[in-house]
Amino acid sequence: MNNNTTETKEPQQPESFRDRIATVDAKGKRKWVFAQKPKGKFYNIRTWVSWGFFALFFTLPFIKLNGRPLFLFNIPEAKFIIFGKIFWPQDFVIFGLTMVTFIIFIVLFTAAFGRLFCGWVCPQTIFMEMFFRKLEYLIEGDAAKQRLLKNGPWTSEKIRKKLTKHIVFFLMSFVIANFFLAYIIGIDELKKIISEPISEHVVGFLAIIVFSAIFYGVYAFFREQACTVVCPYGRLQSVLLDRNSMIVAYDHKRGEPRGKFKKNQTAELNLGDCIDCFHCVKVCPTGIDIRNGTQMECVGCTACIDACDEMMVAVNRPTGLVRYASEAGISEGKKLSYTGRMKFYTILLVILSGILTLLLLSRKDIDGTIIRTKGLTYQERGKDSLSNLFNIKVINKTVKDMPVTLRLIGVAAREGKIELVGATNIHLKQEDQANGSFFIVLPKTFVTERKMKLTIGLYNGEELVTTLRTNFTGPFKFD
Ligand code: SF4
Ligand code: SF4
């Protein structure tokens, strides 16, 4: 990979920044970013936030609720557990609404708060900048030392450092891959893969190796390209952001015309506050110059804010030349405030989240569907009754086995009955589904319509666990 890379010795020329992404040169070759270690208020807060994130990421798979993982995203088996509640493909209404809410949430959130997610919460940024990058600083030193090491000959020190870095990166990727898999298959399954012979868990073992290789490849080589080239959210920024969105922005009104700082500089030069020190560029993990305006490559990591603030303090000028602001705010010289638009979007987001939470909480633990057996309408039962044959599918989303009986509910309960075919109840195993067939038998005198709506109760003992609705079909004409 390194053969394909050339390092960013010079910041990108301003006039060329819209022609190509910052990490690709004119010949289409990768430019390696040697990002300087940021230091400052935002970096410190982000470090604390990242520790919280790591604590959550590495402990959540161990937390169980009612014997279930707190979260599980088993895509191959279409089984999802969110806050200890199991979701099946049959919960498609909730899934559909979740997806719609999620998309609206992303659109509104980004329109109001820009790439806050990318810089502060996105696992790619957090692991890259607050974990692997820090390990790299620890092993190879800061950006200047990294560049020297890369360009220098293969001495024993270079071999030792490179080897150490890549071994550490792979081991860390291996650990992350294990935890990542725990979110898909659960920690208990993962423990089995780790502790039992590989021959019994070939697929699981291969998954760990593949995930480890992917994470290692991303964090050791691919890096910021994941955000600038692959991430669909990143690529959608141009349509999601507008002039009022909160972004990391350079105050061009205050900063321009830029010029190198000189002691005893006279005011006649009419220079802005930007001292053209390139510190904001040197710390940028995606290699861009924030002074060129909003760019798709900016992940909102705030490193340039810290870098610029440090320089402003050094030259005794007010901080905030690069800051959280909106394009409109900077043009109009207004400070970033919690605007009416942001408030409105926040209220909308809270309402959407509330609806979703309500849906998740009100979801039934036992659910099912009843369908009349294909090709059959009604059957005569003796002289005075009619029956319909139905198929039932019941899903048990709880962690206990449950025998379920069926009873008619409402007026029909007095007149008719349910006959399960070949059994007295439907035995539902925990977190499983069961099928059955049953007849509903009703007196002819009761069947007064071609299609009669009936409610069927599913009982565990005397406890009504859920109700399902179906239609009973009778003859066209009644004598
Ligand atoms: S421009 Fe600033 S906020 Fe954006 S990625 Fe670079 S350093 Fe981070
Ligand atoms: S760090 Fe601040 S002063 Fe230095 S070049 Fe960037 S914007 Fe200008």
mmCIF file of C-alpha atoms in Angstrom, residues 9-155:
data_model
loop_
_atom_site.group_PDB
_atom_site.id
_atom_site.type_symbol
_atom_site.label_atom_id
_atom_site.label_comp_id
_atom_site.label_asym_id
_atom_site.label_seq_id
_atom_site.Cartn_x
_atom_site.Cartn_y
_atom_site.Cartn_z
ATOM 1 C CA LYS A 9 4.881 17.480 2.365
ATOM 2 C CA GLU A 10 3.118 20.610 1.181
ATOM 3 C CA PRO A 11 -0.424 21.575 1.993
ATOM 4 C CA GLN A 12 -2.653 21.332 -1.038
ATOM 5 C CA GLN A 13 -2.627 24.386 -3.250
ATOM 6 C CA PRO A 14 -5.805 26.391 -2.614
ATOM 7 C CA GLU A 15 -6.751 26.579 -6.265
ATOM 8 C CA SER A 16 -6.624 22.809 -6.699
ATOM 9 C CA PHE A 17 -8.661 21.767 -3.684
ATOM 10 C CA ARG A 18 -11.901 21.306 -5.570
ATOM 11 C CA ASP A 19 -10.319 19.268 -8.382
ATOM 12 C CA ARG A 20 -9.620 16.188 -6.284
ATOM 13 C CA ILE A 21 -9.710 14.998 -2.717
ATOM 14 C CA ALA A 22 -6.860 16.197 -0.548
ATOM 15 C CA THR A 23 -5.243 12.801 -0.183
ATOM 16 C CA VAL A 24 -4.801 12.165 -3.893
ATOM 17 C CA ASP A 25 -2.167 13.911 -6.007
ATOM 18 C CA ALA A 26 -2.469 15.125 -9.600
ATOM 19 C CA LYS A 27 -1.441 11.692 -10.871
ATOM 20 C CA GLY A 28 -4.115 9.989 -8.815
ATOM 21 C CA LYS A 29 -1.676 8.584 -6.264
ATOM 22 C CA ARG A 30 -2.472 8.455 -2.577
ATOM 23 C CA LYS A 31 -0.918 11.160 -0.436
ATOM 24 C CA TRP A 32 -0.200 9.842 3.023
ATOM 25 C CA VAL A 33 -1.471 12.136 5.792
ATOM 26 C CA PHE A 34 0.945 12.675 8.665
ATOM 27 C CA ALA A 35 -1.490 14.371 11.011
ATOM 28 C CA GLN A 36 0.132 16.256 13.852
ATOM 29 C CA LYS A 37 -1.152 15.377 17.304
ATOM 30 C CA PRO A 38 -3.745 17.991 18.278
ATOM 31 C CA LYS A 39 -3.821 19.447 21.736
ATOM 32 C CA GLY A 40 -6.370 21.699 23.302
ATOM 33 C CA LYS A 41 -9.813 21.945 24.848
ATOM 34 C CA PHE A 42 -11.730 20.037 22.203
ATOM 35 C CA TYR A 43 -9.135 17.284 21.953
ATOM 36 C CA ASN A 44 -9.292 16.788 25.717
ATOM 37 C CA ILE A 45 -13.093 16.583 25.704
ATOM 38 C CA ARG A 46 -13.018 14.207 22.742
ATOM 39 C CA THR A 47 -10.530 12.026 24.623
ATOM 40 C CA TRP A 48 -12.965 11.758 27.530
ATOM 41 C CA VAL A 49 -15.874 11.081 25.182
ATOM 42 C CA SER A 50 -13.841 8.385 23.444
ATOM 43 C CA TRP A 51 -13.060 6.696 26.765
ATOM 44 C CA GLY A 52 -16.788 6.587 27.437
ATOM 45 C CA PHE A 53 -17.333 5.145 23.985
ATOM 46 C CA PHE A 54 -14.645 2.471 24.472
ATOM 47 C CA ALA A 55 -16.057 1.580 27.884
ATOM 48 C CA LEU A 56 -19.474 1.059 26.301
ATOM 49 C CA PHE A 57 -18.168 -0.802 23.257
ATOM 50 C CA PHE A 58 -16.138 -3.271 25.303
ATOM 51 C CA THR A 59 -18.665 -3.863 28.103
ATOM 52 C CA LEU A 60 -22.084 -3.888 26.386
ATOM 53 C CA PRO A 61 -21.692 -7.426 24.955
ATOM 54 C CA PHE A 62 -21.308 -8.735 28.538
ATOM 55 C CA ILE A 63 -24.472 -7.072 29.827
ATOM 56 C CA LYS A 64 -27.599 -9.202 29.844
ATOM 57 C CA LEU A 65 -31.233 -8.405 30.556
ATOM 58 C CA ASN A 66 -33.549 -11.288 31.446
ATOM 59 C CA GLY A 67 -30.888 -13.704 30.216
ATOM 60 C CA ARG A 68 -30.557 -11.969 26.857
ATOM 61 C CA PRO A 69 -27.841 -9.685 25.530
ATOM 62 C CA LEU A 70 -28.707 -6.005 25.826
ATOM 63 C CA PHE A 71 -27.977 -5.592 22.110
ATOM 64 C CA LEU A 72 -27.661 -8.153 19.350
ATOM 65 C CA PHE A 73 -27.654 -7.536 15.620
ATOM 66 C CA ASN A 74 -27.675 -11.027 14.186
ATOM 67 C CA ILE A 75 -28.171 -10.143 10.538
ATOM 68 C CA PRO A 76 -27.552 -13.681 9.144
ATOM 69 C CA GLU A 77 -30.369 -15.098 11.329
ATOM 70 C CA ALA A 78 -32.514 -11.947 11.094
ATOM 71 C CA LYS A 79 -32.620 -11.710 14.888
ATOM 72 C CA PHE A 80 -32.203 -8.412 16.637
ATOM 73 C CA ILE A 81 -32.200 -7.573 20.333
ATOM 74 C CA ILE A 82 -32.496 -3.976 21.369
ATOM 75 C CA PHE A 83 -32.441 -3.096 25.068
ATOM 76 C CA GLY A 84 -33.053 -6.760 25.844
ATOM 77 C CA LYS A 85 -36.156 -7.015 23.627
ATOM 78 C CA ILE A 86 -36.017 -9.471 20.775
ATOM 79 C CA PHE A 87 -37.181 -8.395 17.325
ATOM 80 C CA TRP A 88 -38.077 -10.720 14.487
ATOM 81 C CA PRO A 89 -38.648 -10.107 10.788
ATOM 82 C CA GLN A 90 -42.370 -10.210 11.710
ATOM 83 C CA ASP A 91 -41.825 -6.918 13.538
ATOM 84 C CA PHE A 92 -41.452 -5.355 10.110
ATOM 85 C CA VAL A 93 -43.740 -2.441 10.970
ATOM 86 C CA ILE A 94 -41.395 -1.409 13.750
ATOM 87 C CA PHE A 95 -38.409 -2.022 11.480
ATOM 88 C CA GLY A 96 -39.931 0.046 8.707
ATOM 89 C CA LEU A 97 -40.751 2.896 11.071
ATOM 90 C CA THR A 98 -37.312 2.662 12.656
ATOM 91 C CA MET A 99 -35.683 2.993 9.257
ATOM 92 C CA VAL A 100 -37.886 5.936 8.269
ATOM 93 C CA THR A 101 -37.299 7.633 11.642
ATOM 94 C CA PHE A 102 -33.582 6.949 11.333
ATOM 95 C CA ILE A 103 -33.396 8.558 7.892
ATOM 96 C CA ILE A 104 -35.451 11.593 8.961
ATOM 97 C CA PHE A 105 -33.312 11.816 12.083
ATOM 98 C CA ILE A 106 -30.104 11.842 10.018
ATOM 99 C CA VAL A 107 -31.436 14.479 7.620
ATOM 100 C CA LEU A 108 -32.702 16.800 10.363
ATOM 101 C CA PHE A 109 -29.739 16.271 12.648
ATOM 102 C CA THR A 110 -27.214 16.950 9.892
ATOM 103 C CA ALA A 111 -29.116 19.987 8.618
ATOM 104 C CA ALA A 112 -28.995 21.488 12.102
ATOM 105 C CA PHE A 113 -25.779 20.187 13.644
ATOM 106 C CA GLY A 114 -23.622 19.273 10.636
ATOM 107 C CA ARG A 115 -21.105 16.484 11.074
ATOM 108 C CA LEU A 116 -21.234 16.419 14.849
ATOM 109 C CA PHE A 117 -21.787 12.662 14.628
ATOM 110 C CA CYS A 118 -18.683 12.076 12.461
ATOM 111 C CA GLY A 119 -16.340 13.955 14.745
ATOM 112 C CA TRP A 120 -17.642 12.863 18.120
ATOM 113 C CA VAL A 121 -19.464 9.553 17.858
ATOM 114 C CA CYS A 122 -18.651 7.703 14.636
ATOM 115 C CA PRO A 123 -16.743 4.498 15.550
ATOM 116 C CA GLN A 124 -14.472 4.929 12.512
ATOM 117 C CA THR A 125 -13.297 8.379 13.667
ATOM 118 C CA ILE A 126 -13.138 7.425 17.333
ATOM 119 C CA PHE A 127 -11.112 4.265 16.778
ATOM 120 C CA MET A 128 -8.882 5.897 14.150
ATOM 121 C CA GLU A 129 -8.145 9.181 15.890
ATOM 122 C CA MET A 130 -8.444 8.316 19.555
ATOM 123 C CA PHE A 131 -7.085 4.788 19.558
ATOM 124 C CA PHE A 132 -4.945 3.753 16.594
ATOM 125 C CA ARG A 133 -3.546 7.239 15.936
ATOM 126 C CA LYS A 134 -2.575 7.535 19.601
ATOM 127 C CA LEU A 135 -0.868 4.138 19.470
ATOM 128 C CA GLU A 136 0.979 5.334 16.384
ATOM 129 C CA TYR A 137 2.170 8.493 18.162
ATOM 130 C CA LEU A 138 3.308 6.284 21.027
ATOM 131 C CA ILE A 139 5.300 3.932 18.794
ATOM 132 C CA GLU A 140 6.545 6.153 15.972
ATOM 133 C CA GLY A 141 6.360 9.618 17.512
ATOM 134 C CA ASP A 142 4.611 12.726 16.225
ATOM 135 C CA ALA A 143 3.982 13.558 12.564
ATOM 136 C CA ALA A 144 7.502 14.840 11.858
ATOM 137 C CA LYS A 145 9.101 11.683 13.265
ATOM 138 C CA GLN A 146 6.653 9.505 11.351
ATOM 139 C CA ARG A 147 7.573 11.260 8.106
ATOM 140 C CA LEU A 148 11.302 10.921 8.819
ATOM 141 C CA LEU A 149 10.846 7.252 9.619
ATOM 142 C CA LYS A 150 8.910 6.617 6.440
ATOM 143 C CA ASN A 151 11.388 8.410 4.208
ATOM 144 C CA GLY A 152 14.463 7.073 5.987
ATOM 145 C CA PRO A 153 16.391 3.894 5.161
ATOM 146 C CA TRP A 154 15.414 0.536 6.627
ATOM 147 C CA THR A 155 17.503 0.686 9.786
#
